[in-house]
Amino acid sequence: MTIRSFDLLQPRSLAEASDLLLKHRDEARPIAGGTTLVILMKQRAVHYPYLVDLQSIPGLNRIAKEVDGIRIGALVTHRTVELSRLVRNSFPVVAEAFSTIGNVRVRETASVGGNLAHADYRLDPPPALLLLKSEVTLFGPGGSRVIPLKDFFTGMYETALEAGEILVDVKIPNMPTGSKAVYLRHSALSANDWPCLGVAALVSKENGRVRELRLALSGLAATPVSVDGLEFVRDCSFDDSVLDRILGIVDEQIAPFYDLRGSEWYKRRMARVFVRRAIAQLESQA
Amino acid sequence: MANLAVVGQSVYRKDANPKVTGKALHVGNIEMPGMLQVAVLRSPYAHARITRIDKSKAAGLEGVALVMTGVDVAKMPGVDPYYGPAFRDQPILAVDKVCYVGDPVVAVAARDQRTAEDALQLVEVDYEPLPAVFDVLEAVRPESPLVHERHRPAKAFADLAHVKAGQQSNICYHFKLRTGDVDKAFADADRVFEDTFSSPPAQHMPMEPHVTLVYLDEQERLNVWTASQSPSYVRTELSNTFSIPMHHIRVRVPYIGGGYGAKLYAKLEPLVTALALITKKPVRYALTREEEFLTITKHKVITKIKTAIKNGSITARKCEVFWDTGAYAEIGPRIGHKSGYTAAGPYRIPNVWIDSYCVYTNHVPAGAFRGFGVPQVIWAYDSQMDIIARAIGEDPVEFRLKPALEEGESFATGTLVRSFGIKEAIRQAARAIEWSKPRPVQTGTKLRGKGIAAGVKAVLTPSISGAIVIMNADGTANVLSSTVEMGQGSETTMGQIVAEELGIAFDQVHIVQPDTDVTPYDTITAGSRSTYHMGNAVRMAAVKIKAKLFEVVAAKLEAHPDDLVAGGGRIFVRGMAERGMTISEIFLAKFGSLGTTLAAEAVCQPTAGHMDPETGQSEKCTEYWFPSATAAEVEVDTETGQVKVLQLFSVGDTGTAINPRHCEQQLLGAAIMHLGLTLFEEMIFDEGQLVNGSLLDYQVASIKDMPESFRPIVVEVPHETGPFGAKGAGETGALTVAPAIANAIQDATGVRIRGLPITPEKVLRALAEKKGEALPQD
Ligand SMILES: Cc1cc2nc3c(=O)[nH]c(=O)nc-3n(C[C@H](O)[C@H](O)[C@H](O)COP(=O)(O)OP(=O)(O)OC[C@H]3O[C@@H](n4cnc5c(N)ncnc54)[C@H](O)[C@@H]3O)c2cc1C
């Protein structure tokens, strides 16, 4: 398997990169770690005469602490997130999500931006990032804009990125005080496989009383799902009736479809099982 | 065993160091000046007539040496454009029609790989789709579309001499076994059990994909370097296909990176030969992993099995086995035959009826796969053994032990079994898993269960292995053998056998890699046959050398040859070590010079008895047997259906272990391979189109899937004519993994899975069905 010849363009700035993408339009594509793009090009499923190498732009591979959270540059590798002290201490659920991806060789090479921009429907990181209400910065011909990650995913392999736009970083706001979060993934084939589904859950409590529940899921619809309508979970305990209501809401908001890792029936069942397990795990840690 | 120096020792493998240090030569490492690289355009249709091929644009691309079609191949002088080990049905490149998605249509040879692949994108092909057939049970019906209009037997192997030119049917081979009166036994039965089991097509997944390099040497002889498990066969096939005399073909095989049956018979060699003959340049074709998926698979099999029980014993069994051999028969008929006759199991059953059908469909061709079809039939019969035992309230282990054949009893084929450690294997498996320990009552969502499975494979018979041993004057030896070293450790085993016989050190033996210019004929490196067949050949050759050495010593020392022994690099009178000669002294005495050699050849050629085509009865259907048992403990998550294998014991009767560690490694390696095949491996097709044809979607077992406790158990029932009592071990650990796990799942949960792989969804569906839940169709 070989790649058809292409030009590797190496911009020194985001502005230059954006210009190149705009100039070559459908003939150009950004490349970060290349773990996904190179496979597709080798299979000759896609071809771009121009690849715009984001690695040549300085400053995109940093994790920065900010007062209200952290900012992860688009070119930070999965492995760096997984091992970062900052992420592990303050956002263990994010480190956990990145640590489950594929294998260590992929994680050493693949980038945070590449993962999100590829917008596969069963990625590991989105649920954890959605749970924490992350935002992404996009840079394009019109300058920078910041949008919630929730709005970034628009369809299967489709994102809000417009022509000439580049994902610059992900901002993760601090975890709510008194909160705990967990990410569970279920692989239906080998232990190394892509997830059949992933479930992230966050519970925050005040004086032992539940203040908030958040849930986000992947693998269960064309895009990752951030579950809405959980506001009623407040000042209550997770008894059977509350859980049933939560599971009912989840069931309404997902739209799973058959793939190699399970039928719709199976995925709906697993959504229930893993949402329950995630909540139970958070409760048992409390 | 008494008085053996190196046989029975777990010496380190000869190939370990060069492989670990990356120094081992593989076909992919060989560079030749001006070598061309190959890319192949494959059919997007499952069955279609080719109406037009335009290769002009591709041929005009800079760097392209040749764009070749099936018609171009057919025009070569003296060529037979079709090849195959059972039927000559597979075109080197599709001639008039394509028979599966992935069927090679056009080949490009170019100065580099990228140019070859670029050129492919410039080739235009028009097709006219034909009706296709994908379901093996549909393909056997008379009204089904025909994959091939006529069948041409190949006559390449003695054991396939009975394959017939059938016509107007997709059934290319039908094996029958009839003994006793099955109908009467079913009529008289207390209970009758009927089940259908299926196992899917799957990949061999050797680390090294297929690769072949062909060039013409200075004498215009055809030189072939290939990753093949059957160099001798490749030479014959190329000779037949291209009408080239055998001495003008040289096939060499260096270390190969795994085979598992995928690299048997001819694969890329005819195509690359055609390209090299036309271009007169060295040509190499290395498959990508994606192409590997489209080249050869494990047979998908459906087995219908019906068993009669009377007074707690099995009185009759009827098996119908359907082998989906895909678009080309490949070795399917041999598998349908050799596995077909074992389909009722290693049990005493007075009335047996077997029909085994090898069937064409428009799928990727299926061929040999570690176990040669036997894992698929054991999946059926040994799952059913468990179903029956549990249904009639018998202990599953006892229920197998009771009818398991004893030494000298008759197999379903009428052949009396010898060196048949099936009972011992079952007992060892049961002991390892602590079968008789009472099970605690379980509650909750994680249920544990234990399962045992047993089964047997017969070695391919007849087959032939020839070897030459050359003794050097310094007391070292070279061994010429066509057994391929593909990781199984045969080089080491052969070295041990020769060293033992000649009384020299293990590291004083060098095994020459297969080279048809110098190494004698060998049927195949497959089917767990090398230790016995090639082991016997090298041993007999060494014995002949020893006799020559004894002759010299006997004359020189005035001793009787019968009183001489070899050991420590010397020949001496038994019990009087000081009365002897070193090998060098013997050579000096015989030749008066030290640069000389002594050579001897030997051939191991076990024969089979005639097998009645109507009844499958034969006085001797096989030279020896491989009894296998596996014990498993699983934990089933009843909420997700996920099965975790906690313990796995792989038990095999290998005969005397020439190298115990190797036997253990084979038992474990085969079990690991079949763990993935049991739990998740499956090639999924949609109307002939492979859906998961890459390693992103097709999963194999990794280190993370290993059981917590995993142990091989070698049972050694010596074989009277095996070298030092040895049989073989390459497939034994593969045979019984799947039913052991399915049986353990039933033990844990009460549900029975009849279709491999046992995915979490299948288990969960079965659990839901058991609870009476209504389920949507998938
Ligand atoms: C063997 C294997 C196993 C895997 N298993 C998992 C798994 O279990 N879970 C999981 O979540 N993922 C998995 N992945 C996916 C992996 O996470 C992605 O390959 C990776 O995230 C892509 O990152 P990259 O930097 O290599 O992107 P690239 O391959 O360079 O790019 C991917 C896509 O994103 C675009 N792109 C990249 N960066 C940007 C940017 N900054 N702005 C705009 N567009 C951009 C590219 O143009 C391209 O279309 C697996 C991948 C492999 C190869």
PDB file of N, CA and C in Angstrom, chain B residues 664-718:
ATOM      1  N   GLU B 664       4.740 -27.646  24.192  1.00  0.00           N
ATOM      2  CA  GLU B 664       3.926 -26.755  25.026  1.00  0.00           C
ATOM      3  C   GLU B 664       3.605 -25.467  24.292  1.00  0.00           C
ATOM      4  N   GLN B 665       4.616 -24.931  23.599  1.00  0.00           N
ATOM      5  CA  GLN B 665       4.387 -23.679  22.866  1.00  0.00           C
ATOM      6  C   GLN B 665       3.350 -23.871  21.770  1.00  0.00           C
ATOM      7  N   GLN B 666       3.404 -25.022  21.110  1.00  0.00           N
ATOM      8  CA  GLN B 666       2.421 -25.274  20.060  1.00  0.00           C
ATOM      9  C   GLN B 666       1.020 -25.390  20.649  1.00  0.00           C
ATOM     10  N   LEU B 667       0.896 -26.096  21.755  1.00  0.00           N
ATOM     11  CA  LEU B 667      -0.425 -26.245  22.379  1.00  0.00           C
ATOM     12  C   LEU B 667      -0.978 -24.881  22.793  1.00  0.00           C
ATOM     13  N   LEU B 668      -0.102 -24.046  23.362  1.00  0.00           N
ATOM     14  CA  LEU B 668      -0.543 -22.725  23.811  1.00  0.00           C
ATOM     15  C   LEU B 668      -0.845 -21.810  22.635  1.00  0.00           C
ATOM     16  N   GLY B 669       0.075 -21.781  21.678  1.00  0.00           N
ATOM     17  CA  GLY B 669      -0.099 -20.883  20.534  1.00  0.00           C
ATOM     18  C   GLY B 669      -1.376 -21.192  19.794  1.00  0.00           C
ATOM     19  N   ALA B 670      -1.633 -22.471  19.598  1.00  0.00           N
ATOM     20  CA  ALA B 670      -2.848 -22.874  18.881  1.00  0.00           C
ATOM     21  C   ALA B 670      -4.083 -22.490  19.692  1.00  0.00           C
ATOM     22  N   ALA B 671      -3.991 -22.618  21.001  1.00  0.00           N
ATOM     23  CA  ALA B 671      -5.147 -22.287  21.849  1.00  0.00           C
ATOM     24  C   ALA B 671      -5.405 -20.781  21.833  1.00  0.00           C
ATOM     25  N   ILE B 672      -4.343 -19.984  21.855  1.00  0.00           N
ATOM     26  CA  ILE B 672      -4.505 -18.524  21.808  1.00  0.00           C
ATOM     27  C   ILE B 672      -5.192 -18.141  20.495  1.00  0.00           C
ATOM     28  N   MET B 673      -4.695 -18.748  19.405  1.00  0.00           N
ATOM     29  CA  MET B 673      -5.261 -18.449  18.095  1.00  0.00           C
ATOM     30  C   MET B 673      -6.756 -18.762  18.084  1.00  0.00           C
ATOM     31  N   HIS B 674      -7.115 -19.894  18.671  1.00  0.00           N
ATOM     32  CA  HIS B 674      -8.522 -20.299  18.637  1.00  0.00           C
ATOM     33  C   HIS B 674      -9.373 -19.612  19.701  1.00  0.00           C
ATOM     34  N   LEU B 675      -8.726 -19.005  20.661  1.00  0.00           N
ATOM     35  CA  LEU B 675      -9.468 -18.190  21.626  1.00  0.00           C
ATOM     36  C   LEU B 675     -10.128 -17.017  20.893  1.00  0.00           C
ATOM     37  N   GLY B 676      -9.347 -16.347  20.047  1.00  0.00           N
ATOM     38  CA  GLY B 676      -9.899 -15.239  19.256  1.00  0.00           C
ATOM     39  C   GLY B 676     -10.969 -15.729  18.299  1.00  0.00           C
ATOM     40  N   LEU B 677     -10.705 -16.887  17.667  1.00  0.00           N
ATOM     41  CA  LEU B 677     -11.678 -17.439  16.717  1.00  0.00           C
ATOM     42  C   LEU B 677     -12.966 -17.824  17.433  1.00  0.00           C
ATOM     43  N   THR B 678     -12.848 -18.215  18.688  1.00  0.00           N
ATOM     44  CA  THR B 678     -14.033 -18.609  19.449  1.00  0.00           C
ATOM     45  C   THR B 678     -14.851 -17.391  19.866  1.00  0.00           C
ATOM     46  N   LEU B 679     -14.177 -16.335  20.270  1.00  0.00           N
ATOM     47  CA  LEU B 679     -14.899 -15.233  20.901  1.00  0.00           C
ATOM     48  C   LEU B 679     -15.247 -14.071  19.966  1.00  0.00           C
ATOM     49  N   PHE B 680     -14.408 -13.794  18.965  1.00  0.00           N
ATOM     50  CA  PHE B 680     -14.782 -12.631  18.142  1.00  0.00           C
ATOM     51  C   PHE B 680     -14.349 -12.653  16.690  1.00  0.00           C
ATOM     52  N   GLU B 681     -13.484 -13.556  16.270  1.00  0.00           N
ATOM     53  CA  GLU B 681     -13.020 -13.465  14.884  1.00  0.00           C
ATOM     54  C   GLU B 681     -14.073 -13.965  13.900  1.00  0.00           C
ATOM     55  N   GLU B 682     -14.313 -13.171  12.880  1.00  0.00           N
ATOM     56  CA  GLU B 682     -15.281 -13.541  11.863  1.00  0.00           C
ATOM     57  C   GLU B 682     -15.136 -12.588  10.692  1.00  0.00           C
ATOM     58  N   MET B 683     -15.023 -13.132   9.494  1.00  0.00           N
ATOM     59  CA  MET B 683     -15.058 -12.274   8.316  1.00  0.00           C
ATOM     60  C   MET B 683     -16.526 -12.092   7.957  1.00  0.00           C
ATOM     61  N   ILE B 684     -16.966 -10.847   7.951  1.00  0.00           N
ATOM     62  CA  ILE B 684     -18.381 -10.581   7.720  1.00  0.00           C
ATOM     63  C   ILE B 684     -18.585 -10.118   6.282  1.00  0.00           C
ATOM     64  N   PHE B 685     -19.458 -10.821   5.574  1.00  0.00           N
ATOM     65  CA  PHE B 685     -19.730 -10.502   4.171  1.00  0.00           C
ATOM     66  C   PHE B 685     -21.142  -9.975   4.018  1.00  0.00           C
ATOM     67  N   ASP B 686     -21.278  -9.034   3.087  1.00  0.00           N
ATOM     68  CA  ASP B 686     -22.597  -8.552   2.720  1.00  0.00           C
ATOM     69  C   ASP B 686     -22.705  -8.734   1.218  1.00  0.00           C
ATOM     70  N   GLU B 687     -23.497  -9.667   0.768  1.00  0.00           N
ATOM     71  CA  GLU B 687     -23.616  -9.984  -0.660  1.00  0.00           C
ATOM     72  C   GLU B 687     -22.235 -10.177  -1.294  1.00  0.00           C
ATOM     73  N   GLY B 688     -21.386 -10.913  -0.615  1.00  0.00           N
ATOM     74  CA  GLY B 688     -20.072 -11.214  -1.175  1.00  0.00           C
ATOM     75  C   GLY B 688     -19.020 -10.162  -0.930  1.00  0.00           C
ATOM     76  N   GLN B 689     -19.450  -9.010  -0.435  1.00  0.00           N
ATOM     77  CA  GLN B 689     -18.501  -7.924  -0.165  1.00  0.00           C
ATOM     78  C   GLN B 689     -18.044  -8.032   1.289  1.00  0.00           C
ATOM     79  N   LEU B 690     -16.728  -8.120   1.477  1.00  0.00           N
ATOM     80  CA  LEU B 690     -16.204  -8.221   2.836  1.00  0.00           C
ATOM     81  C   LEU B 690     -16.360  -6.877   3.544  1.00  0.00           C
ATOM     82  N   VAL B 691     -16.944  -6.917   4.729  1.00  0.00           N
ATOM     83  CA  VAL B 691     -17.239  -5.678   5.447  1.00  0.00           C
ATOM     84  C   VAL B 691     -16.105  -5.266   6.378  1.00  0.00           C
ATOM     85  N   ASN B 692     -15.400  -6.249   6.930  1.00  0.00           N
ATOM     86  CA  ASN B 692     -14.370  -5.918   7.927  1.00  0.00           C
ATOM     87  C   ASN B 692     -12.990  -6.416   7.480  1.00  0.00           C
ATOM     88  N   GLY B 693     -12.606  -6.037   6.284  1.00  0.00           N
ATOM     89  CA  GLY B 693     -11.368  -6.561   5.710  1.00  0.00           C
ATOM     90  C   GLY B 693     -10.107  -5.802   6.043  1.00  0.00           C
ATOM     91  N   SER B 694      -9.959  -5.344   7.268  1.00  0.00           N
ATOM     92  CA  SER B 694      -8.674  -4.771   7.675  1.00  0.00           C
ATOM     93  C   SER B 694      -8.550  -4.964   9.178  1.00  0.00           C
ATOM     94  N   LEU B 695      -7.343  -4.759   9.669  1.00  0.00           N
ATOM     95  CA  LEU B 695      -7.128  -4.981  11.099  1.00  0.00           C
ATOM     96  C   LEU B 695      -7.735  -3.882  11.970  1.00  0.00           C
ATOM     97  N   LEU B 696      -8.275  -2.834  11.352  1.00  0.00           N
ATOM     98  CA  LEU B 696      -8.995  -1.854  12.161  1.00  0.00           C
ATOM     99  C   LEU B 696     -10.309  -2.451  12.656  1.00  0.00           C
ATOM    100  N   ASP B 697     -10.877  -3.342  11.844  1.00  0.00           N
ATOM    101  CA  ASP B 697     -12.191  -3.878  12.192  1.00  0.00           C
ATOM    102  C   ASP B 697     -12.191  -5.365  12.506  1.00  0.00           C
ATOM    103  N   TYR B 698     -11.212  -6.087  11.960  1.00  0.00           N
ATOM    104  CA  TYR B 698     -11.130  -7.521  12.240  1.00  0.00           C
ATOM    105  C   TYR B 698     -10.155  -7.672  13.404  1.00  0.00           C
ATOM    106  N   GLN B 699     -10.628  -8.253  14.480  1.00  0.00           N
ATOM    107  CA  GLN B 699      -9.804  -8.322  15.681  1.00  0.00           C
ATOM    108  C   GLN B 699      -9.201  -9.703  15.870  1.00  0.00           C
ATOM    109  N   VAL B 700      -7.954  -9.741  16.344  1.00  0.00           N
ATOM    110  CA  VAL B 700      -7.383 -11.011  16.800  1.00  0.00           C
ATOM    111  C   VAL B 700      -7.069 -10.865  18.289  1.00  0.00           C
ATOM    112  N   ALA B 701      -6.909 -12.002  18.946  1.00  0.00           N
ATOM    113  CA  ALA B 701      -6.666 -11.966  20.390  1.00  0.00           C
ATOM    114  C   ALA B 701      -5.327 -11.290  20.671  1.00  0.00           C
ATOM    115  N   SER B 702      -5.311 -10.434  21.656  1.00  0.00           N
ATOM    116  CA  SER B 702      -4.069  -9.782  22.055  1.00  0.00           C
ATOM    117  C   SER B 702      -3.742 -10.224  23.477  1.00  0.00           C
ATOM    118  N   ILE B 703      -2.646  -9.717  23.959  1.00  0.00           N
ATOM    119  CA  ILE B 703      -2.198 -10.083  25.304  1.00  0.00           C
ATOM    120  C   ILE B 703      -3.285  -9.749  26.341  1.00  0.00           C
ATOM    121  N   LYS B 704      -4.082  -8.716  26.037  1.00  0.00           N
ATOM    122  CA  LYS B 704      -5.118  -8.313  27.000  1.00  0.00           C
ATOM    123  C   LYS B 704      -6.275  -9.317  27.055  1.00  0.00           C
ATOM    124  N   ASP B 705      -6.364 -10.202  26.072  1.00  0.00           N
ATOM    125  CA  ASP B 705      -7.460 -11.172  26.055  1.00  0.00           C
ATOM    126  C   ASP B 705      -7.070 -12.511  26.685  1.00  0.00           C
ATOM    127  N   MET B 706      -5.829 -12.610  27.144  1.00  0.00           N
ATOM    128  CA  MET B 706      -5.369 -13.902  27.658  1.00  0.00           C
ATOM    129  C   MET B 706      -6.069 -14.268  28.959  1.00  0.00           C
ATOM    130  N   PRO B 707      -6.343 -15.575  29.132  1.00  0.00           N
ATOM    131  CA  PRO B 707      -6.922 -16.026  30.392  1.00  0.00           C
ATOM    132  C   PRO B 707      -5.952 -15.755  31.548  1.00  0.00           C
ATOM    133  N   GLU B 708      -6.521 -15.615  32.732  1.00  0.00           N
ATOM    134  CA  GLU B 708      -5.665 -15.381  33.898  1.00  0.00           C
ATOM    135  C   GLU B 708      -4.743 -16.564  34.119  1.00  0.00           C
ATOM    136  N   SER B 709      -5.269 -17.754  33.908  1.00  0.00           N
ATOM    137  CA  SER B 709      -4.457 -18.947  34.107  1.00  0.00           C
ATOM    138  C   SER B 709      -4.532 -19.774  32.833  1.00  0.00           C
ATOM    139  N   PHE B 710      -3.387 -20.125  32.306  1.00  0.00           N
ATOM    140  CA  PHE B 710      -3.326 -20.649  30.952  1.00  0.00           C
ATOM    141  C   PHE B 710      -2.168 -21.646  30.909  1.00  0.00           C
ATOM    142  N   ARG B 711      -2.469 -22.922  30.704  1.00  0.00           N
ATOM    143  CA  ARG B 711      -1.384 -23.904  30.819  1.00  0.00           C
ATOM    144  C   ARG B 711      -1.533 -25.026  29.786  1.00  0.00           C
ATOM    145  N   PRO B 712      -0.422 -25.401  29.157  1.00  0.00           N
ATOM    146  CA  PRO B 712      -0.435 -26.552  28.257  1.00  0.00           C
ATOM    147  C   PRO B 712      -0.134 -27.828  29.039  1.00  0.00           C
ATOM    148  N   ILE B 713      -0.744 -28.928  28.618  1.00  0.00           N
ATOM    149  CA  ILE B 713      -0.431 -30.214  29.249  1.00  0.00           C
ATOM    150  C   ILE B 713      -0.132 -31.215  28.140  1.00  0.00           C
ATOM    151  N   VAL B 714       1.104 -31.699  28.135  1.00  0.00           N
ATOM    152  CA  VAL B 714       1.533 -32.616  27.086  1.00  0.00           C
ATOM    153  C   VAL B 714       1.317 -34.052  27.555  1.00  0.00           C
ATOM    154  N   VAL B 715       0.507 -34.784  26.799  1.00  0.00           N
ATOM    155  CA  VAL B 715       0.310 -36.212  27.073  1.00  0.00           C
ATOM    156  C   VAL B 715       1.176 -36.960  26.066  1.00  0.00           C
ATOM    157  N   GLU B 716       1.992 -37.884  26.550  1.00  0.00           N
ATOM    158  CA  GLU B 716       2.904 -38.570  25.634  1.00  0.00           C
ATOM    159  C   GLU B 716       2.562 -40.043  25.528  1.00  0.00           C
ATOM    160  N   VAL B 717       1.766 -40.395  24.523  1.00  0.00           N
ATOM    161  CA  VAL B 717       1.510 -41.798  24.223  1.00  0.00           C
ATOM    162  C   VAL B 717       2.376 -42.138  23.009  1.00  0.00           C
ATOM    163  N   PRO B 718       3.480 -42.843  23.223  1.00  0.00           N
ATOM    164  CA  PRO B 718       4.432 -43.040  22.131  1.00  0.00           C
ATOM    165  C   PRO B 718       3.804 -43.775  20.948  1.00  0.00           C
TER     166      PRO B 718
END
